[in-house]
């Protein structure tokens, strides 16, 4: 009887498991799982609600008559604005794609020597990377602004892209993952006459593809959601997120469009995670810190 | 790797016995030149936008600097003003410590607890549940949904719900009331906090050697709690360390959520944090020296808590 119930809940048979405790733990999981997922389901529902349903009292969770009106309104609204929507999309895509691809390349190149060799300074560099995991970017916000203005990068996309290339969490995860590559593979390549750059590019890089996806899933949402911070002022350089947050601030009159925007913003990173989940898990298994 | 190190170490020794450490280092640097080239782009940017700014910030905290005049050395004055003359900073510090004490451990334990329960499920269900718990933290700025839920009029879901139940008669201004606002920010912060460390825990649990568990059963482990303490937790120590670093850092850096939900500044500074205080002085008042002192205090807090927590985690399973 209990084994059937277990199978129903998707629980494989394990040793030392009391059914009552299992049941209570899964109930706990269900309660908190709903707490996590309900706001997101609500966001999806809201995006398809016609205006009269958005303002119904008492408020309702589910949509009754789904409509795509909100999305049509969004496109109309953006079409009439001073800077076209395509411009915001292009800006965001530029920042996200260059930032993510560049980060994967630079972090992998830096992680390979740190993971596989010992050389003067390697230990101290890695310690600095670990230490930098321990503080938030807010600590460096002010000097960063000064550095940017010395470089003349204020109001350019470089001010968002370049710092994101050297994101220390990415280097850390990549280094941990690369340590699993067998040394024999690298030595075989060396005997065949490949130099370090060749080994990195043709042997190490293809072997760490799961970790690429992990770095992507960490970097992509951050850049996708950037509003330009304190660096970008020109309207035609601003990002999609900034444009959309302006709409949301439009308040009640634009509640429907705002709901559509919320859906658009969340759907992209979530879809990306669904696609890359198994590779991400593979990298995360090596994410530990050694003592 | 072994072959490489023995080569670099052995090569100079073969020359003469009296080579000093300096020529040894030079030889080592020369042999490792390709590694430095590979690391150069990342490290250049990393030092320029992370390491050096931290140094500048530490230095600037002893100066009076408003971006217009040259910095003027003031010694410890910024720090004494911070702790003795700035009531708002003390509120911010209190709130930040409250965040750190509540959201830090709660989200850390939640990350582990849910990862641990999810790990018992079959692979397909596990994938779905992972998504359910991880999605809020990557769904970007969707936390403005909570603005609708806690909206101050009767269209707000919380108000609508409580009014229908008859608990309250009039809508409550959730986000403009000192009594509720900090609690709501904490709630939303918890909702968002199952991120990288949660994934690391799930992945770590899956790599635990099953034979270790079986051996434990033979040795007399009777229930899942004993298995958790004597086998699971010690095997996951590296992931637990990593998760602690990520959760502590996040819980000290709460700012965007506070600003988005409670406004900037929040009612009577009820949801003011060290980071919002830093933003206030850094980006609005342009008192860079003072803002740097705030940043330094924040840095010291994060580092201190991390070192302390790592010491505690070493005791697991003993």
GROMACS .gro file of N, CA and C in nm, chain B residues 90 108 161 165 244 274 285:
model
   21
  381UNK      N    1   2.261   5.430   1.202
  381UNK     CA    2   2.237   5.328   1.305
  381UNK      C    3   2.108   5.251   1.276
  399UNK      N    4   1.935   3.013   0.401
  399UNK     CA    5   2.038   2.909   0.392
  399UNK      C    6   1.979   2.773   0.430
  452UNK      N    7  -0.828   4.010   0.013
  452UNK     CA    8  -0.841   3.881   0.080
  452UNK      C    9  -0.883   3.899   0.226
  456UNK      N   10  -1.247   3.812   0.420
  456UNK     CA   11  -1.253   3.728   0.538
  456UNK      C   12  -1.311   3.803   0.657
  535UNK      N   13   2.709   2.915   0.196
  535UNK     CA   14   2.713   3.013   0.304
  535UNK      C   15   2.765   3.146   0.253
  565UNK      N   16   2.213   4.941   0.499
  565UNK     CA   17   2.345   5.002   0.481
  565UNK      C   18   2.367   5.037   0.334
  576UNK      N   19   2.413   6.273  -0.248
  576UNK     CA   20   2.480   6.384  -0.180
  576UNK      C   21   2.625   6.402  -0.223
   0.00000   0.00000   0.00000
